[in-house]
Short mmCIF file of C-alpha atoms and ligand atoms in Angstrom, two decimals:
data_model
loop_
_atom_site.label_atom_id
_atom_site.label_comp_id
_atom_site.label_asym_id
_atom_site.label_seq_id
_atom_site.Cartn_x
_atom_site.Cartn_y
_atom_site.Cartn_z
CA MET A 25 8.26 90.63 -30.74
CA ASN A 26 9.42 89.83 -33.86
CA ASP A 27 7.03 89.05 -36.65
CA VAL A 28 8.88 86.16 -38.61
CA THR A 29 5.97 85.28 -41.11
CA ALA A 30 6.95 86.29 -44.95
CA ARG A 31 10.20 84.44 -44.50
CA ARG A 32 10.41 81.80 -47.05
CA GLY A 33 11.77 81.60 -50.31
CA VAL A 34 15.62 82.14 -51.38
CA ASP A 35 16.65 85.69 -50.29
CA GLY A 36 13.31 85.57 -48.22
CA GLY A 37 10.72 85.86 -50.35
CA ARG A 38 11.26 85.70 -54.12
CA SER A 39 9.88 82.01 -54.68
CA SER A 40 12.43 81.13 -57.98
CA PRO A 41 12.61 78.07 -59.32
CA ALA A 42 16.62 78.32 -58.24
CA SER A 43 17.71 74.55 -57.86
CA ARG A 44 18.38 73.07 -54.88
CA THR A 45 22.40 73.70 -54.79
CA THR A 46 21.64 77.26 -55.29
CA GLN A 47 19.14 77.39 -52.72
CA LEU A 48 20.94 75.50 -50.34
CA VAL A 49 23.77 78.63 -51.03
CA HIS A 50 21.47 81.63 -51.09
CA ALA A 51 18.92 80.67 -48.23
CA ARG A 52 18.44 83.44 -45.85
CA SER A 53 16.15 84.76 -43.50
CA ARG A 54 14.28 87.36 -42.74
CA SER A 55 15.93 87.56 -39.54
CA ALA A 56 19.00 86.42 -41.40
CA ILE A 57 18.33 89.99 -44.11
CA GLU A 58 17.10 92.51 -42.03
CA ALA A 59 20.43 92.09 -39.86
CA GLY A 60 23.02 92.59 -43.19
CA LEU A 61 24.18 88.71 -42.73
CA LEU A 62 24.82 85.55 -44.76
CA ASN A 63 23.57 83.29 -41.94
CA PRO A 64 20.60 83.43 -38.97
CA PRO A 65 21.81 85.17 -35.88
CA VAL A 66 21.72 83.64 -33.20
CA HIS A 67 18.96 84.72 -31.04
CA ARG A 68 19.22 82.89 -27.17
CA ALA A 69 16.23 83.78 -25.09
CA SER A 70 14.04 82.75 -22.72
CA THR A 71 12.07 86.13 -22.06
CA ILE A 72 10.32 88.12 -25.67
CA LEU A 73 9.86 91.18 -24.40
CA TYR A 74 7.16 92.89 -25.50
CA ASP A 75 6.25 96.79 -25.90
CA THR A 76 2.38 96.76 -24.59
CA VAL A 77 0.14 94.98 -22.44
CA GLU A 78 -1.81 94.66 -25.16
CA ASP A 79 0.65 92.33 -26.61
CA TYR A 80 1.23 90.42 -23.72
CA ILE A 81 -1.89 89.64 -23.48
CA GLY A 82 -2.70 87.93 -27.47
CA ARG A 83 0.98 86.91 -27.45
CA HIS A 84 -0.46 82.92 -27.70
CA SER A 85 -1.74 83.93 -30.19
CA ARG A 86 1.42 84.52 -32.10
CA LEU A 87 3.11 80.57 -31.26
CA TYR A 88 2.78 79.53 -34.49
CA ASP A 89 5.01 82.47 -36.44
CA GLY A 90 6.21 84.55 -34.19
CA VAL A 91 8.94 84.85 -31.47
CA ILE A 92 6.59 84.34 -27.55
CA TYR A 93 9.04 82.38 -25.71
CA GLY A 94 12.09 81.16 -25.45
CA LEU A 95 10.58 77.68 -25.32
CA TYR A 96 9.19 77.77 -28.44
CA GLY A 97 11.63 79.29 -30.45
CA THR A 98 13.89 81.76 -31.05
CA GLU A 99 14.55 83.53 -34.71
CA THR A 100 17.39 81.61 -35.01
CA ALA A 101 14.68 78.37 -34.68
CA PHE A 102 12.19 79.69 -36.96
CA ALA A 103 14.98 80.40 -39.67
CA LEU A 104 16.38 76.99 -39.69
CA ALA A 105 12.72 75.43 -40.16
CA ALA A 106 11.45 77.88 -43.05
CA ALA A 107 14.76 76.28 -44.59
CA ILE A 108 13.96 72.80 -43.97
CA ALA A 109 10.16 73.28 -44.63
CA GLU A 110 11.31 74.47 -47.91
CA LEU A 111 13.38 71.80 -48.72
CA GLU A 112 10.80 69.72 -47.92
CA ARG A 113 7.90 71.40 -49.82
CA GLY A 114 5.51 71.41 -46.74
CA HIS A 115 3.64 74.28 -44.72
CA GLN A 116 6.43 74.46 -42.40
CA THR A 117 8.26 72.84 -40.09
CA VAL A 118 9.00 72.25 -35.88
CA ILE A 119 12.22 71.91 -34.95
CA THR A 120 12.61 69.35 -31.69
CA SER A 121 15.65 68.91 -29.38
CA SER A 122 16.30 65.35 -31.16
CA GLY A 123 15.26 63.19 -33.70
CA THR A 124 14.37 60.60 -31.30
CA ALA A 125 11.93 63.72 -30.06
CA ALA A 126 10.58 64.12 -33.59
CA ILE A 127 9.22 60.80 -34.07
CA SER A 128 7.71 60.15 -30.28
CA LEU A 129 5.76 64.62 -30.80
CA SER A 130 4.52 63.47 -34.43
CA LEU A 131 3.05 60.05 -32.55
CA SER A 132 2.00 61.95 -29.51
CA ALA A 133 0.18 64.21 -32.07
CA PHE A 134 -2.07 62.46 -33.34
CA LEU A 135 -2.62 59.11 -31.11
CA LYS A 136 -5.21 58.91 -28.39
CA ALA A 137 -6.37 56.03 -26.21
CA GLY A 138 -8.40 53.35 -27.99
CA ASP A 139 -6.98 54.19 -31.31
CA HIS A 140 -5.28 51.88 -33.53
CA LEU A 141 -1.87 52.71 -35.08
CA LEU A 142 0.41 50.61 -38.12
CA VAL A 143 3.98 50.87 -38.21
CA ILE A 144 6.23 49.85 -41.03
CA ASP A 145 7.72 46.42 -39.92
CA THR A 146 12.27 47.74 -40.44
CA ALA A 147 11.32 51.25 -38.51
CA TYR A 148 13.87 52.11 -36.63
CA ARG A 149 14.34 50.52 -33.26
CA SER A 150 13.84 53.66 -31.19
CA THR A 151 10.21 54.50 -33.16
CA ARG A 152 9.08 50.53 -31.86
CA ARG A 153 10.05 51.28 -28.50
CA PHE A 154 8.36 54.10 -27.62
CA CYS A 155 5.24 52.57 -29.54
CA GLU A 156 5.79 49.50 -27.10
CA GLU A 157 6.74 50.59 -24.33
CA VAL A 158 5.40 54.13 -24.20
CA LEU A 159 1.97 54.01 -26.58
CA ALA A 160 0.76 50.79 -25.51
CA SER A 161 0.84 51.52 -21.74
CA TYR A 162 -1.92 55.07 -23.07
CA GLY A 163 -4.06 52.72 -24.82
CA VAL A 164 -3.13 52.91 -28.13
CA ASP A 165 -3.36 49.29 -30.79
CA VAL A 166 -0.32 49.29 -32.44
CA THR A 167 0.16 46.77 -35.83
CA TYR A 168 3.44 46.38 -37.71
CA PHE A 169 3.44 46.03 -41.09
CA PRO A 170 5.63 44.71 -43.76
CA PRO A 171 7.55 47.31 -46.10
CA ASP A 172 5.80 45.92 -49.45
CA ILE A 173 2.87 45.82 -48.25
CA GLY A 174 1.67 48.82 -50.92
CA GLY A 175 -1.54 49.06 -51.39
CA ALA A 176 -2.33 45.74 -49.53
CA ILE A 177 -2.27 48.35 -46.31
CA ASP A 178 -5.86 48.36 -46.85
CA ALA A 179 -6.77 45.06 -46.09
CA LEU A 180 -5.37 45.90 -41.89
CA ILE A 181 -7.04 49.61 -41.22
CA ARG A 182 -9.49 48.85 -38.52
CA PRO A 183 -12.59 51.51 -37.84
CA ASN A 184 -10.18 53.25 -34.80
CA THR A 185 -6.97 53.09 -37.39
CA ARG A 186 -5.71 56.94 -37.16
CA MET A 187 -2.47 57.01 -38.07
CA ALA A 188 1.07 55.30 -40.09
CA PHE A 189 4.04 55.53 -39.46
CA LEU A 190 6.79 54.91 -42.32
CA GLU A 191 10.15 54.99 -43.15
CA THR A 192 12.49 54.23 -45.93
CA PRO A 193 14.57 52.85 -46.68
CA GLY A 194 14.42 50.50 -43.56
CA SER A 195 16.37 50.74 -40.46
CA LEU A 196 19.39 48.07 -40.67
CA THR A 197 18.22 46.77 -43.74
CA PHE A 198 17.46 49.37 -46.21
CA GLU A 199 13.81 47.68 -48.03
CA LEU A 200 11.80 50.39 -50.28
CA ALA A 201 8.92 51.31 -49.29
CA ASP A 202 6.09 52.18 -52.30
CA ILE A 203 4.99 55.03 -50.53
CA GLY A 204 2.71 56.26 -53.34
CA ALA A 205 1.03 53.65 -52.91
CA ILE A 206 0.90 53.28 -48.74
CA THR A 207 -0.58 56.80 -48.99
CA ALA A 208 -3.58 56.56 -51.67
CA VAL A 209 -4.96 53.85 -49.14
CA THR A 210 -4.74 55.96 -46.26
CA ARG A 211 -5.77 59.22 -47.24
CA ALA A 212 -8.63 58.03 -49.11
CA ARG A 213 -9.54 56.69 -45.51
CA GLY A 214 -8.36 59.26 -43.59
CA ILE A 215 -5.74 58.23 -41.64
CA VAL A 216 -3.00 60.94 -41.12
CA THR A 217 1.00 59.98 -42.06
CA ALA A 218 4.59 60.14 -40.80
CA LEU A 219 7.92 59.04 -42.65
CA ASP A 220 10.82 58.77 -40.56
CA ASN A 221 13.30 60.79 -43.73
CA THR A 222 16.59 60.77 -42.24
CA TRP A 223 18.31 58.58 -44.78
CA ALA A 224 17.26 59.94 -48.10
CA THR A 225 17.65 63.96 -46.37
CA PRO A 226 14.79 66.20 -48.59
CA LEU A 227 17.42 66.65 -51.09
CA LEU A 228 17.14 63.03 -52.19
CA PHE A 229 13.05 62.86 -51.45
CA ARG A 230 10.30 64.44 -50.61
CA PRO A 231 7.31 62.47 -48.62
CA ILE A 232 5.47 65.11 -49.03
CA GLU A 233 5.32 65.25 -52.27
CA HIS A 234 4.15 61.30 -52.23
CA GLY A 235 1.65 61.81 -50.29
CA VAL A 236 2.66 61.93 -46.67
CA ASP A 237 1.48 64.29 -44.04
CA ILE A 238 4.45 64.71 -41.09
CA SER A 239 8.44 64.30 -43.03
CA ILE A 240 10.79 63.48 -39.80
CA ALA A 241 14.12 64.45 -40.20
CA ALA A 242 17.47 63.32 -37.23
CA ALA A 243 19.08 66.81 -38.18
CA THR A 244 21.30 65.00 -36.08
CA LYS A 245 22.46 62.78 -39.03
CA TYR A 246 23.28 64.69 -42.77
CA LEU A 247 21.20 68.48 -42.20
CA SER A 248 23.81 68.93 -39.45
CA GLY A 249 26.95 66.41 -41.54
CA HIS A 250 29.38 67.05 -38.33
CA SER A 251 28.59 64.91 -35.90
CA ASP A 252 28.40 67.34 -32.61
CA VAL A 253 24.36 68.11 -32.29
CA MET A 254 21.14 66.26 -31.76
CA LEU A 255 18.51 68.02 -33.54
CA GLY A 256 15.01 66.88 -35.17
CA ALA A 257 12.78 68.18 -37.65
CA MET A 258 8.92 67.40 -38.16
CA THR A 259 7.49 69.13 -41.72
CA ALA A 260 4.02 69.51 -41.93
CA ALA A 261 1.83 69.08 -45.46
CA THR A 262 -0.70 71.69 -44.60
CA GLU A 263 -0.93 74.41 -41.98
CA GLU A 264 -3.55 72.41 -39.52
CA ILE A 265 -1.18 69.34 -39.67
CA TYR A 266 1.56 72.32 -38.67
CA LYS A 267 -0.30 73.57 -35.69
CA ARG A 268 -0.67 70.70 -34.32
CA LEU A 269 2.72 69.80 -34.21
CA LYS A 270 3.68 73.14 -32.87
CA ASP A 271 1.03 72.91 -30.26
CA THR A 272 1.91 69.13 -29.24
CA ALA A 273 6.31 70.74 -28.92
CA ALA A 274 4.70 73.21 -26.74
CA ARG A 275 2.65 70.27 -24.63
CA TRP A 276 5.43 68.24 -23.80
CA GLY A 277 7.40 71.58 -23.04
CA ASN A 278 10.23 69.93 -26.39
CA SER A 279 12.56 72.62 -26.87
CA ALA A 280 16.10 72.81 -29.66
CA SER A 281 19.22 75.24 -28.18
CA PRO A 282 19.17 77.80 -31.19
CA ASP A 283 23.16 77.44 -30.87
CA ASP A 284 22.63 73.78 -32.00
CA CYS A 285 19.89 75.13 -34.23
CA TYR A 286 22.76 77.21 -35.74
CA LEU A 287 25.25 74.63 -36.59
CA VAL A 288 22.36 72.58 -38.44
CA HIS A 289 21.47 75.76 -40.54
CA ARG A 290 25.34 75.51 -41.36
CA GLY A 291 25.33 72.36 -41.86
CA LEU A 292 22.74 72.68 -44.37
CA ARG A 293 24.74 75.14 -47.59
CA THR A 294 27.09 72.00 -48.25
CA LEU A 295 24.12 69.17 -47.81
CA ASP A 296 24.24 68.87 -51.36
CA VAL A 297 28.11 68.51 -52.17
CA ARG A 298 28.51 66.21 -48.87
CA LEU A 299 25.77 63.67 -50.38
CA GLU A 300 27.55 63.59 -53.43
CA ARG A 301 30.56 62.77 -51.95
CA HIS A 302 28.87 60.35 -49.62
CA GLN A 303 26.76 58.62 -52.73
CA ARG A 304 30.53 58.51 -55.01
CA SER A 305 32.13 56.67 -51.71
CA ALA A 306 28.98 54.22 -51.29
CA LEU A 307 28.70 53.29 -54.41
CA GLU A 308 33.08 53.02 -54.45
CA LEU A 309 33.13 50.80 -51.47
CA ILE A 310 30.05 48.49 -52.19
CA GLY A 311 31.97 47.73 -55.94
CA TRP A 312 34.68 46.57 -53.45
CA PHE A 313 32.55 44.45 -51.02
CA GLU A 314 31.38 42.56 -53.78
CA LYS A 315 34.70 41.57 -54.05
CA GLN A 316 35.03 39.42 -51.25
CA PRO A 317 34.19 36.01 -51.29
CA GLU A 318 33.07 36.49 -47.29
CA VAL A 319 30.11 39.06 -48.53
CA ARG A 320 26.75 37.46 -49.40
CA ARG A 321 25.02 40.41 -50.15
CA LEU A 322 25.02 44.13 -50.48
CA LEU A 323 22.05 46.21 -48.91
CA TYR A 324 21.58 49.18 -50.65
CA PRO A 325 18.69 50.26 -52.90
CA ALA A 326 21.12 52.35 -55.32
CA LEU A 327 22.40 48.97 -56.54
CA PRO A 328 20.59 47.49 -59.74
CA SER A 329 20.37 44.22 -57.91
CA ASP A 330 18.56 45.42 -54.89
CA PRO A 331 15.09 44.25 -54.66
CA GLY A 332 14.07 47.53 -53.69
CA HIS A 333 15.87 49.34 -57.24
CA ASP A 334 12.72 50.56 -59.20
CA ILE A 335 11.22 51.96 -56.72
CA TRP A 336 14.43 53.98 -55.55
CA LYS A 337 14.91 55.18 -59.13
CA ARG A 338 10.98 56.25 -59.82
CA ASP A 339 11.12 57.89 -56.64
CA PHE A 340 14.84 59.35 -55.32
CA ASN A 341 17.12 62.27 -56.59
CA GLY A 342 20.22 59.49 -55.38
CA ALA A 343 21.16 57.70 -52.56
CA SER A 344 23.36 58.52 -49.38
CA GLY A 345 26.47 56.75 -47.31
CA LEU A 346 24.84 54.69 -45.50
CA PHE A 347 24.49 50.68 -46.72
CA GLY A 348 24.16 47.03 -45.21
CA VAL A 349 26.62 44.38 -45.45
CA SER A 350 25.83 40.73 -45.40
CA LEU A 351 28.75 38.57 -43.94
CA GLU A 352 28.72 35.02 -43.93
CA PRO A 353 28.29 34.62 -40.15
CA MET A 354 31.14 35.16 -37.96
CA SER A 355 32.78 34.44 -34.21
CA ALA A 356 32.91 36.72 -31.11
CA SER A 357 36.87 36.08 -32.13
CA GLU A 358 36.31 36.72 -36.70
CA ARG A 359 34.06 39.87 -35.32
CA ALA A 360 36.38 40.70 -32.87
CA ALA A 361 39.44 40.59 -35.63
CA PHE A 362 38.09 42.06 -38.18
CA PHE A 363 36.91 44.81 -36.57
CA ASN A 364 39.26 45.80 -33.28
CA GLY A 365 42.32 46.54 -36.08
CA LEU A 366 39.98 49.49 -37.78
CA GLU A 367 41.84 52.54 -38.56
CA LEU A 368 39.57 55.41 -40.91
CA PHE A 369 36.62 53.48 -40.14
CA LYS A 370 34.90 54.42 -36.28
CA MET A 371 32.94 52.43 -34.45
CA GLY A 372 30.07 54.10 -32.79
CA ALA A 373 26.22 54.71 -32.63
CA SER A 374 24.79 57.65 -34.93
CA TRP A 375 25.77 58.37 -38.90
CA GLY A 376 25.39 60.93 -41.25
CA GLY A 377 28.52 62.40 -40.64
CA PHE A 378 32.41 63.86 -42.06
CA GLU A 379 33.61 60.23 -40.66
CA SER A 380 33.42 56.66 -41.69
CA LEU A 381 31.49 54.34 -39.32
CA MET A 382 31.90 50.89 -39.24
CA VAL A 383 29.46 48.67 -36.58
CA PRO A 384 28.06 45.38 -36.25
CA ALA A 385 23.42 46.26 -36.99
CA TRP A 386 23.18 45.67 -32.83
CA PRO A 387 20.87 44.69 -31.18
CA PRO A 388 19.96 43.59 -34.73
CA PRO A 389 17.20 44.48 -36.25
CA VAL A 390 13.64 43.51 -34.48
CA ARG A 391 10.97 42.22 -36.80
CA SER A 392 7.62 41.09 -36.61
CA CYS A 393 5.69 40.44 -40.00
CA SER A 394 8.78 40.53 -42.19
CA PRO A 395 12.17 38.61 -43.02
CA VAL A 396 16.08 39.34 -41.39
CA ASP A 397 19.29 37.88 -43.10
CA GLU A 398 20.48 34.98 -42.08
CA GLY A 399 24.58 36.50 -42.26
CA ASP A 400 25.68 38.55 -40.03
CA LEU A 401 25.08 42.17 -41.04
CA ILE A 402 26.81 45.70 -40.22
CA ARG A 403 26.14 48.99 -41.34
CA VAL A 404 29.16 51.06 -43.45
CA HIS A 405 28.84 55.04 -43.17
CA ALA A 406 30.44 56.17 -46.50
CA GLY A 407 32.19 59.34 -44.82
CA LEU A 408 34.14 61.83 -46.89
CA GLU A 409 37.52 60.53 -46.16
CA SER A 410 39.56 59.61 -49.97
CA VAL A 411 37.61 56.71 -51.11
CA GLY A 412 41.19 54.96 -51.61
CA ASP A 413 41.98 55.38 -48.17
CA LEU A 414 39.57 53.46 -46.90
CA ILE A 415 39.46 50.94 -49.48
CA GLY A 416 42.59 50.03 -47.96
CA ASP A 417 41.72 50.09 -44.21
CA LEU A 418 38.83 47.34 -45.23
CA GLU A 419 41.74 44.98 -46.87
CA ALA A 420 43.44 44.79 -43.87
CA ALA A 421 40.39 44.70 -42.00
CA PHE A 422 39.49 40.84 -44.47
CA GLU A 423 43.21 39.93 -44.49
CA ARG A 424 43.55 40.03 -40.60
CA LEU A 425 39.76 38.10 -40.50
CA ARG A 426 40.73 35.54 -43.69
CA ALA A 427 44.93 35.38 -41.16
CA HIS A 428 42.20 34.46 -37.81
CA LEU A 429 40.39 31.62 -40.43
CA ASN A 430 43.56 30.40 -41.25
CA ALA A 431 45.24 29.90 -37.66
CA ALA A 432 42.78 28.04 -36.12
CA LYS A 433 42.51 25.55 -38.70
CA ALA A 434 46.40 25.13 -38.56
C1 PLP B 523 19.69 58.38 -35.48
C2 PLP B 523 17.64 58.02 -36.17
C3 PLP B 523 17.01 59.04 -35.12
C4 PLP B 523 17.11 59.96 -34.24
O1 PLP B 523 17.75 60.28 -33.69
P1 PLP B 523 18.34 61.12 -32.68
O2 PLP B 523 18.44 62.58 -32.92
O3 PLP B 523 19.40 60.36 -32.24
O4 PLP B 523 17.26 61.05 -31.45
C5 PLP B 523 15.13 58.53 -35.33
N1 PLP B 523 15.16 57.70 -37.12
C6 PLP B 523 16.24 58.02 -38.01
C7 PLP B 523 15.86 57.00 -38.78
C8 PLP B 523 17.52 57.75 -37.40
O5 PLP B 523 18.63 56.88 -37.75
#
């Protein structure tokens, strides 16, 4: 049986305060060090063998820190979990089959029939759907709250409120929430908090340092960075929460492929340099968008004019490459003229990979208690291409839109 404890820190134990860049480049799992490798070996297994009958009978006591059965992760998953836990400054991480699974498992771990759940109104659409289509049918009551609620969340807490689910910035609309103000209340009231941190990654925002209990990542996005993997991560602030998450993933039979864990681990090596470039290109594209008369507003907390800018400056180390653009409302044919000739910007769901994407925010954001911009919202992911080439593609798109408008007028 493989022991995967004592696997934290740069070079497997020396917990030096290395910069995040150095940490990403130098971190080696214990399995890598033992094998004389830089990167963790890919261990594919269902069956794990035991030397003694005593070890076999006692194997489940090692669910949390040992390799006991393929479903619960081999060394490859534990190595990735340790690397993410280190970045998040959490106790430990559970790797899941997708970001969506990390969200539904985090919620399932703490909620039961009769409980009340608070959910930020700007949560990712699938998160809302899980609450409405699954949790509601299991007898959990859901209340949405606006992202700017701060300490006023106190007024929404009921005797049976068990959990609060957060996401910042908001999905599609990019509002920032004051996480510290919210968790000051939830901690005092004994409410568990989970936060979807996919946009920022733990390099740019560390929820656990702001009082959150579970930090969630769709590793499918930036952590992987290459648009070829589905994976998720739930990082727990404490051992107690970690064990509960690990148990829940085991009960629901959720498992991550070792090959996909390896790919995400490999993606982590370059996360810092990729994010720097994503941010720089996003800012340059935004500067260009701002000058177009058809643009009503940019949605990106790193912009000084953004309503969330002060919180962003206080809490975040930077911004990633995903932002919103609110355009003057477009007809279907105008939208077709704008999007259908794009060459470098691709259209497709997901983001966080090397390639630039631009799509209409569709389906449009669903909100229960916070306003949605009246414009035609598009979502842009600034990829790793030359930004000059990307601007050329945008110039052509606006030219097509303008030509279409002029032709309609003539
Ligand atoms: C993509 C995404 C998810 C879901 O992740 P999958 O790996 O696609 O299941 C969850 N939250 C956010 C914010 C996302 O962008």
